[in-house]
mmCIF file of C-alpha atoms in Angstrom:
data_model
loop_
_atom_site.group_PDB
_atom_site.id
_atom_site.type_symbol
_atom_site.label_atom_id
_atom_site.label_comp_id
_atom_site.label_asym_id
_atom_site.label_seq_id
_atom_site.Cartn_x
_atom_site.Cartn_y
_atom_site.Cartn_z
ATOM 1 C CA UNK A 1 -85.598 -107.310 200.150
ATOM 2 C CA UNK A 2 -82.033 -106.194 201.025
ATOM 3 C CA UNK A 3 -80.100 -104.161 198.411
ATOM 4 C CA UNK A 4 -76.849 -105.553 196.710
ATOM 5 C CA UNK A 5 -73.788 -103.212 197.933
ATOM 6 C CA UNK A 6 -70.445 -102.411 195.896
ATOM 7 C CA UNK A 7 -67.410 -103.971 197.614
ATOM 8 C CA UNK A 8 -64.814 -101.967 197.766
ATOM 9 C CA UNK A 9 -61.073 -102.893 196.199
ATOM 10 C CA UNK A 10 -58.963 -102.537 199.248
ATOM 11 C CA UNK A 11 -56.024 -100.762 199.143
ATOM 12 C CA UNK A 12 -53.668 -104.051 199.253
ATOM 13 C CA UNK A 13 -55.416 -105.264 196.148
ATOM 14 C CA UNK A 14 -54.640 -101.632 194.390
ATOM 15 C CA UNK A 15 -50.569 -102.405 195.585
ATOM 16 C CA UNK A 16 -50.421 -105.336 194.122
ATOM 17 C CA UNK A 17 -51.985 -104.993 190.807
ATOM 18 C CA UNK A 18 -49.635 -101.885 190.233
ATOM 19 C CA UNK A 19 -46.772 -103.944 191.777
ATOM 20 C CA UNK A 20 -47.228 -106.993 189.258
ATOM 21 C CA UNK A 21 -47.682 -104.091 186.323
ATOM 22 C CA UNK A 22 -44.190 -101.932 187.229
ATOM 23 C CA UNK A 23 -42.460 -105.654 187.089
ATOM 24 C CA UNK A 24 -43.440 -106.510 184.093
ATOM 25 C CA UNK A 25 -42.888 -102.944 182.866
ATOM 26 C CA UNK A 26 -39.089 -103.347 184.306
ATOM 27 C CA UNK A 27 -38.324 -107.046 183.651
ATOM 28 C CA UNK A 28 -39.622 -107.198 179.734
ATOM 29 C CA UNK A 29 -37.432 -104.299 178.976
ATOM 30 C CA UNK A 30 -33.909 -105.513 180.997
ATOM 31 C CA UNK A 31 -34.466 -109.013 178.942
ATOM 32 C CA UNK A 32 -34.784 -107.296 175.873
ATOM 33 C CA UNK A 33 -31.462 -105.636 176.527
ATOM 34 C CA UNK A 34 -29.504 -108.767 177.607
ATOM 35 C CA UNK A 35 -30.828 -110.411 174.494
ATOM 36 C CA UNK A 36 -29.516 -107.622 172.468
ATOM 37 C CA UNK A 37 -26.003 -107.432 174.031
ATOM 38 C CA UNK A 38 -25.143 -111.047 174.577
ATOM 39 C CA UNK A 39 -23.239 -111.328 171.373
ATOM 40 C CA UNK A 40 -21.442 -108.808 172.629
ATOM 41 C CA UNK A 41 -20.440 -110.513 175.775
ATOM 42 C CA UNK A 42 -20.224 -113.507 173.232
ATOM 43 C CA UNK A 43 -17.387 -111.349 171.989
ATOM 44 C CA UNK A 44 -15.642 -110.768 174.810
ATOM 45 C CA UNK A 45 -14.712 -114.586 175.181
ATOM 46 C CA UNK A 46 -12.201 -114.649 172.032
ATOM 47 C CA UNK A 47 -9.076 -113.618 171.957
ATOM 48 C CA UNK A 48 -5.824 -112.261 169.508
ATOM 49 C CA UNK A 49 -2.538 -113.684 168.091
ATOM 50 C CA UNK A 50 -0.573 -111.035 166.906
ATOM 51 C CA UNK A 51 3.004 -110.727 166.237
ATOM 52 C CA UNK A 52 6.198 -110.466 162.957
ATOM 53 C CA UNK A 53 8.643 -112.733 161.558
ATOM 54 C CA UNK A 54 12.141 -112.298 161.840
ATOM 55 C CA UNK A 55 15.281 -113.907 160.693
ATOM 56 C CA UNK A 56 18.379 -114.008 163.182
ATOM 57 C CA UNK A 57 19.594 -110.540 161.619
ATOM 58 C CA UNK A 58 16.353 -108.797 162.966
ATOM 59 C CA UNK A 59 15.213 -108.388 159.284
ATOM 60 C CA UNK A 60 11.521 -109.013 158.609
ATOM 61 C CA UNK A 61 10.207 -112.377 156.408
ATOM 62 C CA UNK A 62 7.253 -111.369 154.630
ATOM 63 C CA UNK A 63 4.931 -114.385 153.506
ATOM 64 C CA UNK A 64 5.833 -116.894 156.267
ATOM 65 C CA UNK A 65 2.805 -118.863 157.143
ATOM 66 C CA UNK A 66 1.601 -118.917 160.664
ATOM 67 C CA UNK A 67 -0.915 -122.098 162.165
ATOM 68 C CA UNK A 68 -2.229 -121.806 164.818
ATOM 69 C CA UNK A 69 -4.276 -125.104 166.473
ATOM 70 C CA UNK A 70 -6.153 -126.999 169.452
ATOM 71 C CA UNK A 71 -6.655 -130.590 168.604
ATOM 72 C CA UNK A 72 -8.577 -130.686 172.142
ATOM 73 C CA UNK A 73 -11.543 -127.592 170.861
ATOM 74 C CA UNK A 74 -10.832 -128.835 167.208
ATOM 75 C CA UNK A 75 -9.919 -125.337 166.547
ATOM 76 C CA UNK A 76 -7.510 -124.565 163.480
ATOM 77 C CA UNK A 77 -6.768 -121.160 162.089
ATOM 78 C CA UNK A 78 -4.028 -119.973 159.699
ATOM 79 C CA UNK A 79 -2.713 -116.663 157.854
ATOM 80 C CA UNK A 80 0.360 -115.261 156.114
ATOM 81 C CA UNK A 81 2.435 -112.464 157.188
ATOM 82 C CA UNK A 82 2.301 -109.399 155.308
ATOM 83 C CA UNK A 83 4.827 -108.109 153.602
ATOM 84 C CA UNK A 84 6.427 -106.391 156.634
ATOM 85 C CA UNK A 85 6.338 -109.643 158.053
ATOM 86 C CA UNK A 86 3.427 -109.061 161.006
ATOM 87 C CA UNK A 87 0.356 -111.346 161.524
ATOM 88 C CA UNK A 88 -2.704 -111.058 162.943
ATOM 89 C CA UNK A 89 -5.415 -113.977 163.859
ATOM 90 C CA UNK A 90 -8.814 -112.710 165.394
ATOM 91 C CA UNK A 91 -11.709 -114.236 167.269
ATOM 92 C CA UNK A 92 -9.771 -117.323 168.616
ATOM 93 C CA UNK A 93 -11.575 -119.239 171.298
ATOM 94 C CA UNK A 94 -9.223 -118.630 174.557
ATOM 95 C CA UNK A 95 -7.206 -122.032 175.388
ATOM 96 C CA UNK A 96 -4.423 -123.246 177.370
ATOM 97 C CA UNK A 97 -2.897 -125.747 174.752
ATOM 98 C CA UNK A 98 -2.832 -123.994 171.498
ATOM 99 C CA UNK A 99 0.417 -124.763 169.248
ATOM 100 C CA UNK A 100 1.659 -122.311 166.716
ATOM 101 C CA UNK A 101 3.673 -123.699 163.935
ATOM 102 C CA UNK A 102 5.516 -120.610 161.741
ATOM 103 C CA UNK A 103 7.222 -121.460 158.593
ATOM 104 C CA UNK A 104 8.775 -119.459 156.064
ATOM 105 C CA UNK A 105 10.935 -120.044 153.158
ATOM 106 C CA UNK A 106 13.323 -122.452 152.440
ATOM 107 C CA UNK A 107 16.807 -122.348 154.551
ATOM 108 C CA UNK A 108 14.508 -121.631 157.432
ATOM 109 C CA UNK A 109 13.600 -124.045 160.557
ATOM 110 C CA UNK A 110 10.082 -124.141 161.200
ATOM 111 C CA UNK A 111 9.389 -122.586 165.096
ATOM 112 C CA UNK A 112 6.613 -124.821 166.618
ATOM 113 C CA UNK A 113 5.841 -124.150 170.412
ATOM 114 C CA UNK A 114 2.793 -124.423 172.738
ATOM 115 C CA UNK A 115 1.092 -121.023 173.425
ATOM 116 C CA UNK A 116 -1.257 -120.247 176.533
ATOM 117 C CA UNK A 117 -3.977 -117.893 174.705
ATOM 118 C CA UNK A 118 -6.114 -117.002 177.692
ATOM 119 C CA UNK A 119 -5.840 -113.656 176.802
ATOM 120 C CA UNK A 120 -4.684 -111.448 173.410
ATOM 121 C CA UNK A 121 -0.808 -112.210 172.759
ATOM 122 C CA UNK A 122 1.880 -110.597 170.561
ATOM 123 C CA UNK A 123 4.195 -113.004 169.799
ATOM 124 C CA UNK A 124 7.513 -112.234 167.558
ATOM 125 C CA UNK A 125 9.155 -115.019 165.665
ATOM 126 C CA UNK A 126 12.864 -115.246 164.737
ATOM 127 C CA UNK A 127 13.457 -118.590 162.347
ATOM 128 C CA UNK A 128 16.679 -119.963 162.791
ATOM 129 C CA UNK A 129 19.053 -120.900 159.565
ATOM 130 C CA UNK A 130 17.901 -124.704 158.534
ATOM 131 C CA UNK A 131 21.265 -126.810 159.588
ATOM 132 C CA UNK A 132 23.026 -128.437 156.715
ATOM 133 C CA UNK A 133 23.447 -132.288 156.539
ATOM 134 C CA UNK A 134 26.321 -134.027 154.655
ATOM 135 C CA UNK A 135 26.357 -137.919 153.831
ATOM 136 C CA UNK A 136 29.248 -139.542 152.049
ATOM 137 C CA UNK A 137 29.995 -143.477 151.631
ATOM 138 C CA UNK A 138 33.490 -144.874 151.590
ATOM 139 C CA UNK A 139 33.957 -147.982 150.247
ATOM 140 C CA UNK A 140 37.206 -149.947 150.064
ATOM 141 C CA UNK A 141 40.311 -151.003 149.427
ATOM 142 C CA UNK A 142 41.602 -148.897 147.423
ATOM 143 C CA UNK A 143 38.974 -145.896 147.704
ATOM 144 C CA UNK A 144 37.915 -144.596 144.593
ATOM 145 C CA UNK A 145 37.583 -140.750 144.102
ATOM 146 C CA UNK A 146 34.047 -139.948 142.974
ATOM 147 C CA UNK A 147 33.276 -139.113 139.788
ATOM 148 C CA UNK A 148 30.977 -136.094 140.190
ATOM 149 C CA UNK A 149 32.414 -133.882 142.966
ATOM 150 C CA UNK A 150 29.942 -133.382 145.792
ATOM 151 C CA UNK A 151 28.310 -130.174 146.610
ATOM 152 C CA UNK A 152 27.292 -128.957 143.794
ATOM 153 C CA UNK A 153 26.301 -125.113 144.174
ATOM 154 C CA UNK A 154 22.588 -125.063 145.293
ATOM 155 C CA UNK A 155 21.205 -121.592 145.745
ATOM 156 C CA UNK A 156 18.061 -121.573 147.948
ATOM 157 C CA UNK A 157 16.737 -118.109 148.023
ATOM 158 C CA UNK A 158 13.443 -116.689 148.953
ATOM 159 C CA UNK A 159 11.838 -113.565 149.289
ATOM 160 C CA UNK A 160 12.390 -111.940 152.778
ATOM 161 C CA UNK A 161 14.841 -113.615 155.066
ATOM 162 C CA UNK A 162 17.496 -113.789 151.952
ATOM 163 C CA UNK A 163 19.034 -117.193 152.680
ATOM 164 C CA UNK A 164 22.146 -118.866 150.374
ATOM 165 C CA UNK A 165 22.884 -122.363 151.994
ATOM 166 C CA UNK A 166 26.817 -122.895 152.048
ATOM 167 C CA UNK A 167 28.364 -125.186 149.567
ATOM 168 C CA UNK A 168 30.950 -127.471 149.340
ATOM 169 C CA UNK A 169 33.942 -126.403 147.281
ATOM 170 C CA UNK A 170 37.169 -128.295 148.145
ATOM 171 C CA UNK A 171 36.354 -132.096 148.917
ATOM 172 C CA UNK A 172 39.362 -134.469 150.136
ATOM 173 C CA UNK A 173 37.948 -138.129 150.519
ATOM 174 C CA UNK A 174 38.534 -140.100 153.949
ATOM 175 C CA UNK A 175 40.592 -143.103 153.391
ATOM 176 C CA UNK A 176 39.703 -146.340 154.752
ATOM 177 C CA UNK A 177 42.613 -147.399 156.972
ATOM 178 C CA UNK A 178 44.052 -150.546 155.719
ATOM 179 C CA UNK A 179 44.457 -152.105 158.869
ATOM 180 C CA UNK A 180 40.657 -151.805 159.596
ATOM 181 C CA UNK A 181 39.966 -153.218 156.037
ATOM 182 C CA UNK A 182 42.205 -156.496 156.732
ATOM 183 C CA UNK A 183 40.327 -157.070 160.159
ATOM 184 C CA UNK A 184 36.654 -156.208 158.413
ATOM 185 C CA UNK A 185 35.678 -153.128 160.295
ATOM 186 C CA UNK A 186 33.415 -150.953 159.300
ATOM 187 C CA UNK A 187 30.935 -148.275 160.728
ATOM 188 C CA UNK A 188 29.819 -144.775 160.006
ATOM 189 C CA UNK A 189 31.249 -142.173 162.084
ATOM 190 C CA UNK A 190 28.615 -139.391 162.818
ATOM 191 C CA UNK A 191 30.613 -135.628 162.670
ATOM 192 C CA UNK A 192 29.561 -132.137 163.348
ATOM 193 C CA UNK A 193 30.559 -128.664 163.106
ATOM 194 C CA UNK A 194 30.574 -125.400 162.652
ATOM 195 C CA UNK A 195 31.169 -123.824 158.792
ATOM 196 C CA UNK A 196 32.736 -120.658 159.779
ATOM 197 C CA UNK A 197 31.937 -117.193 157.941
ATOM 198 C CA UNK A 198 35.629 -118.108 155.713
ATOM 199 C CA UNK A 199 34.216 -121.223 154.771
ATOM 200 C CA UNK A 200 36.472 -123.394 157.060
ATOM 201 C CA UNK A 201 35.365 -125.947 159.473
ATOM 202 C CA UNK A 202 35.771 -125.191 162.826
ATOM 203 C CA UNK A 203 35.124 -127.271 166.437
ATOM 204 C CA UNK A 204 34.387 -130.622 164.441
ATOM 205 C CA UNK A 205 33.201 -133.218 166.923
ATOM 206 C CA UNK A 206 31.995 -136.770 166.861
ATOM 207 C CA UNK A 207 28.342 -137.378 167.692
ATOM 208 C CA UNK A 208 28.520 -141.787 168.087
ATOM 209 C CA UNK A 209 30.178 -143.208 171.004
ATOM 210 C CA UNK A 210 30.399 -147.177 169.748
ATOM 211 C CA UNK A 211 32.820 -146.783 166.334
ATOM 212 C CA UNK A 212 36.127 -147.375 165.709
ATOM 213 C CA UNK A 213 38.823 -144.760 166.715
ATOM 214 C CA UNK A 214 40.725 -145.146 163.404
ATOM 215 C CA UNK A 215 37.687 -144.606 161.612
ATOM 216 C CA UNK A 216 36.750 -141.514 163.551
ATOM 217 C CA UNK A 217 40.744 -140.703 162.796
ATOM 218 C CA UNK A 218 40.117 -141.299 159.304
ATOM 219 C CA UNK A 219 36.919 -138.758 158.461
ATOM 220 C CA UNK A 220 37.727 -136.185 161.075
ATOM 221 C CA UNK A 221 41.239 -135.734 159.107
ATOM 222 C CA UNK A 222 39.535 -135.471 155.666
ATOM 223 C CA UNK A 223 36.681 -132.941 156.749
ATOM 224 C CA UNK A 224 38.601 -130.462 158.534
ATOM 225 C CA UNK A 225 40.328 -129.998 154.951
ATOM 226 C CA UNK A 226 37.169 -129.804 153.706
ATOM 227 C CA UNK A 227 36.090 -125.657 152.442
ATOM 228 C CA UNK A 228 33.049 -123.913 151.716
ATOM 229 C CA UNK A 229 31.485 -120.717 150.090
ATOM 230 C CA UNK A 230 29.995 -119.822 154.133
ATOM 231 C CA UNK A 231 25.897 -119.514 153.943
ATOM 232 C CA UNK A 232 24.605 -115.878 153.358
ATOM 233 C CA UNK A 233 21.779 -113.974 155.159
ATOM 234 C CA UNK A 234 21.045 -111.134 153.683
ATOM 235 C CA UNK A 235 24.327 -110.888 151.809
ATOM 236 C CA UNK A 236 26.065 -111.703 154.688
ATOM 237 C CA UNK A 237 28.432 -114.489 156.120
ATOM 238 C CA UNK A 238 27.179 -116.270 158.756
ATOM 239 C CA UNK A 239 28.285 -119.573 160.635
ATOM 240 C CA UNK A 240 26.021 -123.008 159.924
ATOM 241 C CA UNK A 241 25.820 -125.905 161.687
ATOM 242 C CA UNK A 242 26.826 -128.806 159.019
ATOM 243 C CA UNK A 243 26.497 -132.865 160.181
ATOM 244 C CA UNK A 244 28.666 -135.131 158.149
ATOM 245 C CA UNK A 245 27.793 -138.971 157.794
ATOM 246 C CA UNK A 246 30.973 -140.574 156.755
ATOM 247 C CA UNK A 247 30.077 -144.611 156.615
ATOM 248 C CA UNK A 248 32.679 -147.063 155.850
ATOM 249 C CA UNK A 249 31.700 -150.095 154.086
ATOM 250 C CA UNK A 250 33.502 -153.452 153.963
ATOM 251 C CA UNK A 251 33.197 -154.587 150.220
#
């Protein structure tokens, strides 16, 4: 009766038992370790908005509130500037089409732009003086000087970015010209300029094409007599922008 005999492992069997333990042995602990560091990689994806708030003197608004949005990710993130006037918004998702919208107190023009935040930005802000808007309505014959004087002094001052709008002080009223009265035209002759740091009116121009000339005549010879106390930044004088509406109405 033969006799059972051992077989012997061969060597390539040996190999690749160990070989299958070492990978395990390598790969269990390298996917432990990406599991543990992809939130840091997660991290690595956001990015920074950074950046101050200025007025046009190079002084710092504190408070001025700063949004920052994506309507595309549905992504919207706000904060205030300090009291130095910086920001700071962390762990925004980059994007090509972010808009930032800054705002700060009143006598200040919002500054909205479209921002490419691919990467971390510093962005500094200077908010322009809000441009003042006049509207006045002449009606006649004869014209009849108001009652209440316009312009009454309105004070508009905020913390930071110390802004005093310019007010009107000496008012002379257009008069309609009687010639346009008897032949029934009317209109309402669109003005700017410039309120100079003395308070006078300087480069006045006329912003509608289709209006009567004498009409035009008529308000542009009225407003340049027209004074104001000049808006302050900061204590300062500085030249506005000011748009008159002067409409003349047939009765």
């Amino acid at each position: 009766m033969p006799i059972a005999q051992a077989r012997p492992i061969g060597c390539g069997s040996v190999e690749r038992a160990a070989s299958r333990r070492f990978l395990a042995y390598a790969v269990i602990p390298a996917l432990v370790a990406f599991l543990l560091t992809a939130p840091a990689c997660n991290r690595h994806e956001e990015v920074e908005l950074s950046g101050s708030v200025q007025d046009p003197s190079g002084a710092h608004i504190p408070h001025a509130v700063v949004l920052v949005t994506d309507a595309a990710r549905e992504v919207a993130e706000a904060t205030t500037a300090g009291a130095d006037g910086s920001f700071r918004i962390e762990g925004l998702p980059p994007s090509r089409s972010y808009r930032i919208e800054v705002r700060g107190p009143s006598g200040f023009e919002p500054d909205v732009r479209d921002l490419d935040l691919t990467t971390d930005r510093h962005l500094d802000v200077v908010l322009e003086i809000e441009p003042i808007v006049e509207a006045i309505v002449i009606s006649g014959p004869p014209p009849q000087p108001p009652s209440v004087r316009p312009g009454e002094p309105r004070r508009r001052v905020r913390v930071g970015g110390n802004v005093r709008r310019a007010t009107l002080v000496n008012y002379v009223e257009p008069t309609f010209p009687a010639d346009a009265v008897s032949q029934g035209v009317g209109g309402t002759v669109q003005l700017e300029g410039v309120i100079g740091t003395g308070g006078r009116l300087v480069g006045i121009s006329t912003l509608n094409s289709f209006v009567d000339e004498r009409l035009v005549s008529a308000a542009s010879d009225a407003v340049r007599q027209w004074r104001y106390n000049p808006t302050l930044l900061n204590g300062r004088p500085v030249e506005t922008v000011v748009t008159i509406s002067v409409a003349f109405e047939i009765p």
